[in-house]
Amino acid sequence: MTRANHAGRNIALFLSCVFGAVLMLTGCPVRQRAYQRTELVMDTVVTVTAYGRAAPDAVERVMSEFARFDALWNRFDPSSEVSRINANAGREPVKVHEDTRFIIKKSLVHSELSGGAFDITIGPLVDLWGFTRGERRVPASDEIRRAQELVDYRDVVVDDAAGTVFLRRPGMSLDLGAVAKGYATDRAAAILKSHGITQALINAGGNVYAIGSKPDRTNWTIGVQHPRRPGQLIASMRLIDMSAVTSGDYERFFEVGGVRYHHIIDPSTGSPARGGLTAITVVSRDSAEADMLSTSVFILGKSKGIELIRRIGGTEAVFVEEGNIVTITDGLKGQVHITR
Ligand code: AMP
Ligand code: MG
């Protein structure tokens, strides 16, 4: 299923107050009126729901911020900063906005933490497997090897004094798909809070941030999509002032000969990660961190993933393994309801 298909279903479900990849279960407004906007932006469906007098202004500001990030980081828009960095790989450093330098630096730190599982220079491999614009196909091993040689976060140079970013080798390309929505979600939450909003829910294609509680004072309840049963939940959890971000092998994939090839690539093999997980939801106050972690933990698998989550701290997770086995970290005990 493509992200676009997935997005289409999200809109339909939203109408009954139930959201997609991470689903909002019980968000139907009680008493107070919600101000809500849904936009197709950053290659996904973004829905922001906020309560209170400042909600219309705040939500409009949030939507323009999503559009601004899209214009900076969409690697298929030739005028975006990421496209210019990619086009100048091996040639010259490119002057970029500080948001672009910041998200790249945050990603490079996470690459170190994850032992290289997370790598925003994954572009050549994502393209080779056809998860962007090309044909989805299983590449030959020498093609994989050649693309893999172009993937190395240590060849990204961020120069804050000069305000530039440089990819050292021609052919390298950045893909911020595993972190951009999380980063934008954090910014969205900050904008809403700065407008005095105390009750809101942001859903950027499954990157969810719950601010405060619902108007009836109960907590937002977030559902985790069943990785093998479209439209059904495998778990649900209550969240307050927290973000939940999911990565899964059901979001973008194709099948050949009964084998599922999905969009999360392990840089050490050059192929879709086979860490034994089908989905992982990471819960954190920092949505960018949760976004990066969900991708890395998906690649690393459950046991190394748990280690990484413990090392980072302030972070919890729901793991779904092959066979639909659900495991939750200790901090979520009592907050997560496993549906099956
Ligand atoms: P997510 O859904 O947040 O796990 O992000 C998946 C997206 O991140 C993919 O569609 C790619 O654009 C990109 N990606 C794939 N593999 C990696 C990786 N190993 N490190 C960083 N980004 C990746
Ligand atoms: Mg991610």
Coordinates of C-alpha atoms and ligand atoms in Angstrom, one line a residue:
M1 CA 0.0 0.0 0.0
T2 CA 1.4 3.4 -0.9
R3 CA 1.5 6.3 1.5
A4 CA -1.0 8.0 -0.7
N5 CA -3.5 5.1 -0.4
H6 CA -2.9 5.1 3.3
A7 CA -3.5 8.8 3.4
G8 CA -6.8 8.4 1.6
R9 CA -8.0 6.0 4.2
N10 CA -6.9 8.3 7.0
I11 CA -9.2 11.0 5.7
A12 CA -12.2 8.6 5.5
L13 CA -11.5 7.3 9.0
F14 CA -11.1 10.8 10.3
L15 CA -14.7 11.6 9.5
S16 CA -15.7 9.2 12.2
C17 CA -13.2 10.7 14.6
V18 CA -10.7 7.9 14.1
F19 CA -7.3 8.6 12.6
G20 CA -5.0 6.4 10.4
A21 CA -1.5 4.9 11.0
V22 CA -1.7 6.0 14.6
L23 CA -5.4 6.4 15.2
M24 CA -7.1 8.9 17.5
L25 CA -9.9 6.9 19.0
T26 CA -11.9 9.1 21.3
G27 CA -11.2 12.6 20.1
C28 CA -14.8 13.6 19.2
P29 CA -15.2 17.0 20.6
V30 CA -17.4 17.4 23.6
R31 CA -18.8 20.9 24.7
Q32 CA -16.1 23.1 23.2
R33 CA -15.8 23.5 19.4
A34 CA -12.7 22.3 17.8
Y35 CA -10.9 24.2 15.1
Q36 CA -9.4 21.7 12.7
R37 CA -7.5 21.7 9.4
T38 CA -6.4 18.8 7.2
E39 CA -3.8 19.4 4.4
L40 CA -1.8 17.2 2.1
V41 CA 1.7 18.4 2.9
M42 CA 5.1 16.8 3.4
D43 CA 4.0 13.8 1.4
T44 CA 1.3 12.9 3.9
V45 CA -2.0 14.0 5.5
V46 CA -1.6 16.5 8.3
T47 CA -4.5 17.1 10.6
V48 CA -4.4 19.6 13.4
T49 CA -7.2 19.9 15.9
A50 CA -7.1 22.6 18.6
Y51 CA -9.5 24.1 21.1
G52 CA -9.8 27.6 22.5
R53 CA -10.2 31.1 21.2
A54 CA -6.7 31.3 19.7
A55 CA -7.1 28.0 17.8
P56 CA -7.9 29.4 14.3
D57 CA -4.8 31.7 14.2
A58 CA -2.6 29.1 15.8
V59 CA -3.6 26.2 13.5
E60 CA -3.2 28.4 10.4
R61 CA 0.4 29.3 11.6
V62 CA 1.1 25.6 12.1
M63 CA -0.1 24.8 8.6
S64 CA 2.1 27.5 7.0
E65 CA 5.1 26.1 9.0
F66 CA 4.4 22.6 7.6
A67 CA 4.3 24.1 4.1
R68 CA 7.6 26.0 4.8
F69 CA 9.3 22.7 5.9
D70 CA 8.0 21.0 2.8
A71 CA 9.5 23.7 0.6
L72 CA 12.8 23.4 2.4
W73 CA 13.1 19.6 2.5
N74 CA 11.1 18.0 -0.4
R75 CA 13.9 16.3 -2.4
F76 CA 11.6 16.2 -5.5
D77 CA 11.2 19.9 -5.6
P78 CA 14.3 21.1 -7.5
S79 CA 14.2 24.5 -5.6
S80 CA 14.2 22.9 -2.1
E81 CA 17.3 23.2 0.0
V82 CA 17.7 19.4 0.2
S83 CA 17.6 19.2 -3.7
R84 CA 20.2 21.9 -3.9
I85 CA 22.5 20.1 -1.4
N86 CA 22.0 16.9 -3.4
A87 CA 22.6 18.5 -6.8
N88 CA 25.9 19.9 -5.4
A89 CA 27.2 16.7 -3.8
G90 CA 30.9 16.4 -4.4
R91 CA 31.0 19.9 -5.8
E92 CA 30.4 22.7 -3.3
P93 CA 28.8 23.5 0.0
V94 CA 25.3 25.0 -0.2
K95 CA 24.1 27.9 2.0
V96 CA 20.9 26.8 3.9
H97 CA 18.4 27.9 6.5
E98 CA 19.4 27.1 10.1
D99 CA 16.4 24.7 10.4
T100 CA 18.0 22.6 7.7
R101 CA 21.3 22.6 9.4
F102 CA 19.7 21.8 12.8
I103 CA 17.7 18.8 11.5
I104 CA 20.7 17.5 9.7
K105 CA 22.9 17.8 12.8
K106 CA 20.3 16.2 15.0
S107 CA 20.1 13.3 12.4
L108 CA 23.9 12.9 12.4
V109 CA 23.9 12.6 16.2
H110 CA 21.3 9.9 15.9
S111 CA 23.3 8.1 13.3
E112 CA 26.1 7.8 15.8
L113 CA 23.7 6.7 18.6
S114 CA 22.2 4.0 16.4
G115 CA 25.5 2.7 15.1
G116 CA 24.7 3.9 11.6
A117 CA 21.3 2.2 11.3
F118 CA 19.8 5.6 10.9
D119 CA 21.3 7.5 8.0
I120 CA 19.8 10.4 6.1
T121 CA 22.2 9.8 3.2
I122 CA 20.0 6.8 2.4
G123 CA 18.7 8.6 -0.8
P124 CA 20.5 6.5 -3.4
L125 CA 19.2 3.2 -1.9
V126 CA 15.6 4.5 -1.5
D127 CA 15.7 5.5 -5.1
L128 CA 17.3 2.3 -6.3
W129 CA 14.5 0.2 -4.7
G130 CA 11.9 2.5 -6.3
F131 CA 10.4 3.9 -3.1
T132 CA 10.5 7.4 -4.5
R133 CA 9.6 8.1 -8.1
G134 CA 11.1 5.1 -9.9
E135 CA 9.8 1.5 -10.5
R136 CA 9.6 -0.7 -7.4
R137 CA 11.8 -3.7 -8.1
V138 CA 14.4 -5.9 -6.4
P139 CA 17.7 -4.6 -7.7
A140 CA 20.7 -6.8 -8.6
S141 CA 23.3 -7.2 -5.8
D142 CA 26.0 -5.1 -7.7
E143 CA 23.5 -2.3 -8.0
I144 CA 22.8 -2.5 -4.3
R145 CA 26.5 -2.5 -3.6
R146 CA 27.2 0.6 -5.7
A147 CA 24.3 2.6 -4.1
Q148 CA 25.4 1.4 -0.7
E149 CA 28.8 2.9 -1.2
L150 CA 27.2 6.3 -1.6
V151 CA 25.5 6.0 1.8
D152 CA 27.6 7.3 4.7
Y153 CA 26.5 10.0 7.2
R154 CA 30.1 10.7 8.0
D155 CA 30.4 12.4 4.6
V156 CA 27.9 15.1 5.5
V157 CA 29.6 18.3 6.4
V158 CA 27.6 21.0 8.3
D159 CA 29.4 24.3 8.7
D160 CA 27.5 26.6 11.1
A161 CA 29.9 29.5 10.7
A162 CA 29.5 29.5 7.0
G163 CA 25.8 28.4 7.2
T164 CA 26.4 25.6 4.7
V165 CA 25.9 21.8 4.2
F166 CA 28.0 19.7 1.9
L167 CA 27.9 16.1 0.8
R168 CA 31.5 15.0 0.1
R169 CA 31.0 12.6 -2.8
P170 CA 29.1 13.0 -6.1
G171 CA 26.0 10.9 -6.3
M172 CA 25.2 11.1 -2.6
S173 CA 21.8 12.3 -1.6
L174 CA 19.9 13.3 1.6
D175 CA 16.5 11.9 2.3
L176 CA 14.9 13.4 5.5
G177 CA 11.8 11.2 5.2
A178 CA 12.5 9.5 8.6
V179 CA 12.8 12.7 10.6
A180 CA 11.2 15.7 8.9
K181 CA 7.6 15.0 10.0
G182 CA 8.7 14.5 13.6
Y183 CA 10.7 17.8 13.5
A184 CA 7.7 19.6 12.0
T185 CA 5.4 18.1 14.6
D186 CA 7.6 19.4 17.5
R187 CA 7.5 22.8 15.9
A188 CA 3.8 22.6 15.4
A189 CA 3.3 21.8 19.1
A190 CA 5.5 24.7 20.1
I191 CA 3.5 27.1 18.0
L192 CA 0.2 25.9 19.4
K193 CA 1.6 26.3 23.0
S194 CA 3.0 29.7 22.3
H195 CA -0.6 30.8 21.3
G196 CA -1.8 29.6 24.7
I197 CA -3.4 26.4 23.3
T198 CA -3.7 23.8 26.1
Q199 CA -5.8 21.2 24.3
A200 CA -4.8 20.0 20.8
L201 CA -3.9 17.0 18.7
I202 CA -1.5 17.0 15.8
N203 CA -1.4 14.1 13.4
A204 CA 1.3 14.3 10.7
G205 CA 0.8 11.1 8.8
G206 CA 1.1 9.0 12.0
N207 CA 3.5 11.3 13.8
V208 CA 1.1 12.3 16.6
Y209 CA 1.5 14.9 19.3
A210 CA -1.1 15.2 22.1
I211 CA -1.2 18.5 23.9
G212 CA -3.1 18.5 27.3
S213 CA -6.3 16.5 27.4
K214 CA -9.6 16.6 25.5
P215 CA -12.2 19.2 26.4
D216 CA -14.0 16.6 28.5
R217 CA -10.7 16.4 30.5
T218 CA -10.0 12.8 29.6
N219 CA -6.7 12.0 27.9
W220 CA -6.3 11.7 24.2
T221 CA -6.3 8.0 23.2
I222 CA -4.0 7.0 20.4
G223 CA -4.4 3.8 18.5
V224 CA -1.6 1.7 16.9
Q225 CA -2.6 0.3 13.5
H226 CA -2.4 -3.5 13.1
P227 CA 0.5 -4.0 10.7
R228 CA -1.3 -6.9 8.9
R229 CA -5.0 -5.9 9.2
P230 CA -5.6 -2.5 7.5
G231 CA -8.0 -0.3 9.4
Q232 CA -7.7 -2.4 12.6
L233 CA -5.9 -1.6 15.8
I234 CA -3.3 -3.8 17.5
A235 CA -3.0 -1.5 20.6
S236 CA -4.2 1.8 22.0
M237 CA -2.7 4.1 24.5
R238 CA -3.5 7.3 26.5
L239 CA -1.1 10.2 25.9
I240 CA -0.7 13.6 27.5
D241 CA 1.9 16.1 26.4
M242 CA 3.6 13.4 24.4
S243 CA 4.3 12.3 20.9
A244 CA 3.9 8.9 19.4
V245 CA 5.5 7.9 16.2
T246 CA 5.2 4.7 14.2
S247 CA 7.4 3.0 11.6
G248 CA 6.2 -0.1 9.9
D249 CA 6.7 -2.5 7.0
Y250 CA 3.1 -2.0 5.9
E251 CA 3.4 1.7 5.1
R252 CA 5.2 1.5 1.7
F253 CA 6.0 -1.9 0.3
F254 CA 5.8 -4.2 -2.7
E255 CA 5.9 -8.0 -2.8
V256 CA 7.8 -10.3 -5.2
G257 CA 7.5 -14.1 -4.8
G258 CA 5.7 -13.8 -1.5
V259 CA 8.5 -11.6 0.0
R260 CA 7.7 -8.2 1.3
Y261 CA 10.1 -5.4 0.4
H262 CA 9.4 -2.2 2.4
H263 CA 10.8 1.3 2.5
I264 CA 13.0 1.2 5.6
I265 CA 16.4 0.3 4.4
D266 CA 19.2 -1.2 6.5
P267 CA 22.4 0.7 5.4
S268 CA 24.5 -2.3 6.4
T269 CA 22.8 -4.6 3.8
G270 CA 21.4 -2.0 1.4
S271 CA 18.1 -3.9 1.5
P272 CA 14.8 -3.5 3.5
A273 CA 15.5 -4.1 7.1
R274 CA 14.8 -7.6 8.5
G275 CA 15.1 -7.0 12.2
G276 CA 12.0 -9.1 13.1
L277 CA 9.6 -6.2 13.7
T278 CA 6.6 -5.4 11.6
A279 CA 5.9 -2.1 13.4
I280 CA 7.3 0.0 16.2
T281 CA 5.7 3.0 18.0
V282 CA 8.0 5.2 20.0
V283 CA 6.6 7.6 22.6
S284 CA 8.6 10.7 23.7
R285 CA 8.1 14.3 24.4
D286 CA 10.5 15.0 21.5
S287 CA 8.7 14.0 18.3
A288 CA 11.8 14.3 16.1
E289 CA 13.6 12.0 18.4
A290 CA 10.7 9.6 18.4
D291 CA 10.6 9.7 14.6
M292 CA 14.4 8.9 14.2
L293 CA 14.1 6.2 16.9
S294 CA 11.1 4.5 15.3
T295 CA 13.1 4.1 12.1
S296 CA 16.3 3.0 13.8
V297 CA 14.6 0.6 16.2
F298 CA 12.7 -0.9 13.3
I299 CA 16.1 -1.6 11.6
L300 CA 17.9 -2.8 14.7
G301 CA 15.1 -5.1 16.0
K302 CA 13.7 -5.6 19.4
S303 CA 16.6 -6.4 21.7
K304 CA 19.1 -3.8 20.3
G305 CA 16.1 -1.4 20.0
I306 CA 15.3 -1.7 23.7
E307 CA 19.0 -1.0 24.5
L308 CA 18.9 2.1 22.4
I309 CA 15.7 3.3 23.9
R310 CA 17.0 2.8 27.4
R311 CA 20.2 4.6 26.6
I312 CA 18.3 7.7 25.3
G313 CA 16.0 7.8 28.3
G314 CA 12.5 9.5 28.5
T315 CA 11.4 7.2 25.7
E316 CA 9.0 4.3 25.7
A317 CA 7.9 2.0 22.9
V318 CA 5.4 -0.6 21.6
F319 CA 7.0 -3.3 19.5
V320 CA 5.1 -5.5 17.1
E321 CA 7.0 -8.6 16.0
E322 CA 6.3 -11.1 13.2
G323 CA 3.3 -13.1 14.3
N324 CA 1.7 -10.0 15.8
I325 CA 3.4 -10.3 19.1
V326 CA 3.2 -7.1 21.0
T327 CA 5.7 -6.0 23.7
I328 CA 5.6 -2.7 25.6
T329 CA 8.4 -1.0 27.7
D330 CA 7.9 -0.7 31.4
G331 CA 7.0 3.0 31.4
L332 CA 3.9 2.3 29.3
K333 CA 2.5 -0.3 31.6
G334 CA -1.0 0.6 32.6
Q335 CA -1.3 3.1 29.7
V336 CA -1.4 0.7 26.8
H337 CA -4.3 -1.5 25.9
I338 CA -3.4 -4.4 23.6
T339 CA -6.3 -5.1 21.3
R340 CA -5.2 -8.6 20.5
Ligands
AMP1 P1 9.8 6.3 8.9 O1 8.5 6.0 8.3 O2 9.9 7.5 9.8 O3 10.4 5.1 9.5 O4 10.8 6.8 7.7 C1 10.9 5.9 6.5 C2 11.5 6.8 5.4 O5 12.8 7.2 5.8 C3 11.7 6.1 4.1 O6 10.6 6.2 3.3 C4 12.9 6.7 3.5 O7 12.6 7.9 2.9 C5 13.8 7.0 4.8 N1 14.7 6.0 5.2 C6 14.7 4.7 4.8 N2 15.7 4.0 5.5 C7 16.3 4.9 6.3 C8 17.4 4.8 7.2 N3 18.1 3.7 7.4 N4 17.8 5.9 7.8 C9 17.1 7.1 7.6 N5 16.1 7.2 6.8 C10 15.7 6.2 6.1
MG2 MG 11.0 7.9 11.5

